[in-house]
Short mmCIF file of C-alpha atoms in Angstrom, two decimals:
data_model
loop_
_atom_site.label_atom_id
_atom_site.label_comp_id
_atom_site.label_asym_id
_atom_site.label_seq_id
_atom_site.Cartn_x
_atom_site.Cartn_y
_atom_site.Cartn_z
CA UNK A 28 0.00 0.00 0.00
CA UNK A 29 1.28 3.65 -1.03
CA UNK A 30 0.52 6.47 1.44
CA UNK A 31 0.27 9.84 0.64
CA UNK A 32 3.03 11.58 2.33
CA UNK A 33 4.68 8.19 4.24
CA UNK A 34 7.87 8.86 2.80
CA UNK A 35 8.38 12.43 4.00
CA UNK A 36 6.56 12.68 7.24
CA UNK A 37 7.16 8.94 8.06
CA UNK A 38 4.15 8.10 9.13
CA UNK A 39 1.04 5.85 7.58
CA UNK A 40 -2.34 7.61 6.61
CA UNK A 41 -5.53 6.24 6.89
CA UNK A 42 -9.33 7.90 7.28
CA UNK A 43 -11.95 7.18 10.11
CA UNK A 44 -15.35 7.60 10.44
CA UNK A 45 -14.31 9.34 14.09
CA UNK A 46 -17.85 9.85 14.85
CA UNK A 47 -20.54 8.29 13.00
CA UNK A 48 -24.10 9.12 12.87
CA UNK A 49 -26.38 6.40 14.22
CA UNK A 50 -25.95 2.83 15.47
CA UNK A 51 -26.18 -0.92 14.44
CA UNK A 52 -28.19 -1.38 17.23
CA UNK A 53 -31.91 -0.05 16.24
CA UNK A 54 -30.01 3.55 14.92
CA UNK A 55 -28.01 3.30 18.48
CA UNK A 56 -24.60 2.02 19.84
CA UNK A 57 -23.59 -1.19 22.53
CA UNK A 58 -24.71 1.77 25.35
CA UNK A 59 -27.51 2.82 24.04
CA UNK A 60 -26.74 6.34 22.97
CA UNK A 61 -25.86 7.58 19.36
CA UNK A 62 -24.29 10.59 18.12
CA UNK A 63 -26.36 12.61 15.12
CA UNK A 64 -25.99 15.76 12.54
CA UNK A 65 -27.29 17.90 15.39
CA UNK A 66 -24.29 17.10 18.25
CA UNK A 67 -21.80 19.38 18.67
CA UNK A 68 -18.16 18.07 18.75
CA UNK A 69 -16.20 21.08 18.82
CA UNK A 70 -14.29 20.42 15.94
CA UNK A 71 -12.45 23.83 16.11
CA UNK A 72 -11.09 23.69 19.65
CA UNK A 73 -8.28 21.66 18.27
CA UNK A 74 -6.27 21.48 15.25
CA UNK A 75 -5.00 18.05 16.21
CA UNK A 76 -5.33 15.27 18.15
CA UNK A 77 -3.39 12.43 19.37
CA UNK A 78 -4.10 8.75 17.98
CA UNK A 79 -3.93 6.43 20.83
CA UNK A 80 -4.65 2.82 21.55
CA UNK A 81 -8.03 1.29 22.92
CA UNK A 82 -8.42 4.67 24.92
CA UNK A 83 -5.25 3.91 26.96
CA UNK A 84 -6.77 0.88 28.99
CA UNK A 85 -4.95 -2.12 27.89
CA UNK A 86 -3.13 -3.42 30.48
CA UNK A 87 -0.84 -5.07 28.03
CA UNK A 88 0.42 -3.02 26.22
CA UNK A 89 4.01 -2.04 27.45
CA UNK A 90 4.57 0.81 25.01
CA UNK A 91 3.96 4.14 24.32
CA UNK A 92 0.31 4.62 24.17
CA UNK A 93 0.49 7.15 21.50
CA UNK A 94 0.39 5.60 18.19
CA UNK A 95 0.66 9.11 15.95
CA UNK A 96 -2.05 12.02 15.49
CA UNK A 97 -5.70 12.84 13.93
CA UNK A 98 -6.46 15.92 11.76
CA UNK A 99 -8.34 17.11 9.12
CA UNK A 100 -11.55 16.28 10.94
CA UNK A 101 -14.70 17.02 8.10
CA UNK A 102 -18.62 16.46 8.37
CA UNK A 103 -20.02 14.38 5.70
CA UNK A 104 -23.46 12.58 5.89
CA UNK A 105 -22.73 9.19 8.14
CA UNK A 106 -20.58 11.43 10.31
CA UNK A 107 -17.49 13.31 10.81
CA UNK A 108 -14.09 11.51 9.28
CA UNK A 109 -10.68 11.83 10.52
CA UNK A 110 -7.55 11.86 8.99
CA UNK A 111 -5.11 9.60 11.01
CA UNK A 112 -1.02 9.12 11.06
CA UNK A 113 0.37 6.18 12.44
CA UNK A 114 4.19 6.49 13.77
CA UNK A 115 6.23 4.66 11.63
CA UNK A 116 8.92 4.79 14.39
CA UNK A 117 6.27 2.87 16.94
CA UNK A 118 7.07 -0.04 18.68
CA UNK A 119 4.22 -1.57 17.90
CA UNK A 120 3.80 0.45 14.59
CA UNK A 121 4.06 -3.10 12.06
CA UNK A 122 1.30 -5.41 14.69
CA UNK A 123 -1.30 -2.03 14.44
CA UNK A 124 -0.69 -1.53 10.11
CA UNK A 125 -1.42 -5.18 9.72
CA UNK A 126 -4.74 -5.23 12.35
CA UNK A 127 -5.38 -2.21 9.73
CA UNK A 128 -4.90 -3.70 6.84
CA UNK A 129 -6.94 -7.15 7.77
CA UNK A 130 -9.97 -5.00 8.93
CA UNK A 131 -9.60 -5.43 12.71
CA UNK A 132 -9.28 -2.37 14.01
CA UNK A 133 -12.27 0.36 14.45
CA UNK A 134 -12.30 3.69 15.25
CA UNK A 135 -13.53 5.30 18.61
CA UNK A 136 -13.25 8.71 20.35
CA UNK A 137 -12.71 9.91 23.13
CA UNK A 138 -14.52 13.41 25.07
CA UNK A 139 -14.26 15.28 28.45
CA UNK A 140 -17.13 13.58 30.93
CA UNK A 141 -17.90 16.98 32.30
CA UNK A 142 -18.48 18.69 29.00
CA UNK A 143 -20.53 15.54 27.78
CA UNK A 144 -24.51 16.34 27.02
CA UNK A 145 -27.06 13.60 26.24
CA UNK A 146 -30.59 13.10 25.90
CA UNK A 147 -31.76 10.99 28.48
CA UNK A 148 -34.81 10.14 26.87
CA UNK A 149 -33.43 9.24 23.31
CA UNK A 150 -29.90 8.35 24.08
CA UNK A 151 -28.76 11.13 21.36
CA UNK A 152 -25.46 12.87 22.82
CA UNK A 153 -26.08 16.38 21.88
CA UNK A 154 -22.23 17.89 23.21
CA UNK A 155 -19.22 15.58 22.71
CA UNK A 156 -15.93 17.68 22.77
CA UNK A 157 -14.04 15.47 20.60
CA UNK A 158 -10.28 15.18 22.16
CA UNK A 159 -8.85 11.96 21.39
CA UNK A 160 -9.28 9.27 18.37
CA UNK A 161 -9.28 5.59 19.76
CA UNK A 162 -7.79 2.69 17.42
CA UNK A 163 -9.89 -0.49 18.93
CA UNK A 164 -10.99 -3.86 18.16
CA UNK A 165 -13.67 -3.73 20.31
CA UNK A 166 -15.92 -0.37 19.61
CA UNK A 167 -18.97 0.79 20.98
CA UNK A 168 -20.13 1.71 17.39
CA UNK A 169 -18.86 -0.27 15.09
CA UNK A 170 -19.93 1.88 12.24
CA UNK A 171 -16.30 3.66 13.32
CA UNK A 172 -14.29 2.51 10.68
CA UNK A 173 -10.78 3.04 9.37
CA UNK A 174 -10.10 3.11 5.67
CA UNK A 175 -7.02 3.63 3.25
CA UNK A 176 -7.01 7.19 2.32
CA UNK A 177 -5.49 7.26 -1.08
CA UNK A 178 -7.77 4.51 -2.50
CA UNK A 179 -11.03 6.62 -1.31
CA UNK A 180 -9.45 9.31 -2.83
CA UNK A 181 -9.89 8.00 -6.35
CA UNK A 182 -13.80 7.49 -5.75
CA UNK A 183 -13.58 11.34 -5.31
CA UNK A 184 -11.84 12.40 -8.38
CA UNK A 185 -14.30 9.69 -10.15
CA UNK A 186 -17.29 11.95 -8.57
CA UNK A 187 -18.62 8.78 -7.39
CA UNK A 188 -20.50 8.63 -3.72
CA UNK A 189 -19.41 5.62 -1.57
CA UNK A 190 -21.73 4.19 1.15
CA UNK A 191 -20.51 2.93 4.22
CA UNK A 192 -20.00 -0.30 3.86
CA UNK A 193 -18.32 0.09 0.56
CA UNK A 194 -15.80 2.41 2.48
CA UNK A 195 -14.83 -0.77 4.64
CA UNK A 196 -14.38 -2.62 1.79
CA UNK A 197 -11.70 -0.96 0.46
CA UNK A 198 -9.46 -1.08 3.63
CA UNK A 199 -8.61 -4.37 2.21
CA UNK A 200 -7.38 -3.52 -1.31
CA UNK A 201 -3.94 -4.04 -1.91
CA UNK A 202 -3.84 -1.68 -4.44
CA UNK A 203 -5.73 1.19 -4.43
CA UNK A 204 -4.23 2.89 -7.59
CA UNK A 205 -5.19 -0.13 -9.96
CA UNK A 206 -8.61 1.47 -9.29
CA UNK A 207 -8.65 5.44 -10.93
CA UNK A 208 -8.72 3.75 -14.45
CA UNK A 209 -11.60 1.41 -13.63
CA UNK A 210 -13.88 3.79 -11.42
CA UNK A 211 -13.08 6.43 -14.02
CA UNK A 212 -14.73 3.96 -16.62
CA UNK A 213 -17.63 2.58 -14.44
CA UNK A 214 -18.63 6.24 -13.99
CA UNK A 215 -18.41 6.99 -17.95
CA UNK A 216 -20.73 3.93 -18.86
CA UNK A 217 -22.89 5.02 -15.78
CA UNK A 218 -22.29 1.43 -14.37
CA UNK A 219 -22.68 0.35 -10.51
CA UNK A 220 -19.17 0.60 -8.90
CA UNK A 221 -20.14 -1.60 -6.53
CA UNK A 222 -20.17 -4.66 -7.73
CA UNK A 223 -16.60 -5.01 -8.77
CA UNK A 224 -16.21 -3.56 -5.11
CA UNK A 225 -18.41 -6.19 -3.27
CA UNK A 226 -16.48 -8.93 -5.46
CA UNK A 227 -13.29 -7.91 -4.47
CA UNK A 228 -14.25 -7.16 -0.98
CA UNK A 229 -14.51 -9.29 1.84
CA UNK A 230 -17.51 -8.91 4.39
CA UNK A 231 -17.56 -6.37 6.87
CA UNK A 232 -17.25 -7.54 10.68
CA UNK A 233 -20.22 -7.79 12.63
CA UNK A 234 -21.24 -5.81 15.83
CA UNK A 235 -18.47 -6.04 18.75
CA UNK A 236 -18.60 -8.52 21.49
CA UNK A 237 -20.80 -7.56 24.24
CA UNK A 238 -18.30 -8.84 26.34
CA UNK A 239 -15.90 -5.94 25.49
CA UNK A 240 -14.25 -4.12 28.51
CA UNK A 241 -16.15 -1.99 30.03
CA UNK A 242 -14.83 1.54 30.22
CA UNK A 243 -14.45 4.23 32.70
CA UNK A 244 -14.98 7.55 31.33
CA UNK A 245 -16.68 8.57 27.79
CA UNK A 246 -15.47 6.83 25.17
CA UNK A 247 -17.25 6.03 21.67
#
């Protein structure tokens, strides 16, 4: 896989769905609650912020718990995405790329508790100052996903709209730039992307355990 930028900045780039709009789980997540258009994340009180792993709260990990940074965060309509850098120079750096690549790892965030705001009665979280982005493979939502950035990239210059699940999909393409001439093509004989996509693809992982950790704090 070819990252934009790897080279120079030494680091891997990826996208996430850092917080996604409804739930699996009848529109919500494993705790009930779901984040929407309407809640307010704060996305300018930080330029950046730092990529971490499973919120900090693995006992075994004996490194660094800082696995590189998130920027670039934008709204589009299943949520707001995330640019993410992984640290080449990571001890761990080569297990987390190839959890990555084999479509293991979600995406999760992290908030302040005492800034939090949710509906009681609908479970919609309505203020969620958006501080840290969570690499996990055990999400609360696992509509949080993580996706090679240059190969989504190509969909855009096509002017071709990608749905969620074909997003995941393409987390597991080897090579993404085998794909501008054929998307550009599809889109010229108005054909259904898609399917080359969904054969291709592998299935997407179902809902996390329900016997995931169980976190102190916010964390989604």
């Amino acid at each position: 896989m070819k990252f934009l930028k790897a080279e120079q900045v030494g680091a891997a780039k990826w996208r996430v769905l850092a917080i996604p709009f409804g739930g699996p789980f009848n529109g919500k997540d494993l705790d009930g609650e779901f984040f929407s258009p309407r809640t307010d994340i704060k996305p300018d009180w930080f330029d950046r912020r730092p990529l971490v792993w499973h919120h900090n709260l693995d006992g075994t990990m004996k490194a660094e718990p800082v696995l590189g940074t998130a920027d670039d965060t934008e709204k589009a309509d299943d949520g707001w995405w995330s640019t993410i850098w992984l640290d080449r120079s990571h001890q761990y750096w080569a297990q987390v790329d190839a959890l990555l690549r084999a479509g293991k790892v979600y995406g999760s965030s992290g908030s302040l508790p005492n800034f939090v705001r949710t509906d009681r009665k609908t479970g919609e979280i309505l203020v969620w100052p958006y501080i840290e982005q969570t690499l996990t493979p055990t999400p609360s939502n696992p509509y949080s996903r993580v996706e090679a950035a240059k190969a989504v990239s190509h969909f855009a210059e096509a002017n071709i709209g990608l749905s969620p699940a074909l997003r995941g999909m393409l987390t597991d393409l080897d090579s993404p730039a085998d794909l501008r001439d054929d998307l550009s093509a599809a889109k010229a004989a108005e054909c259904d992307p898609g399917a080359t996509l969904r054969a291709r693809g592998i299935a997407l992982a179902h809902a996390a355990t329900a016997l995931r950790k169980t976190h102190p704090g916010d964390a989604r």
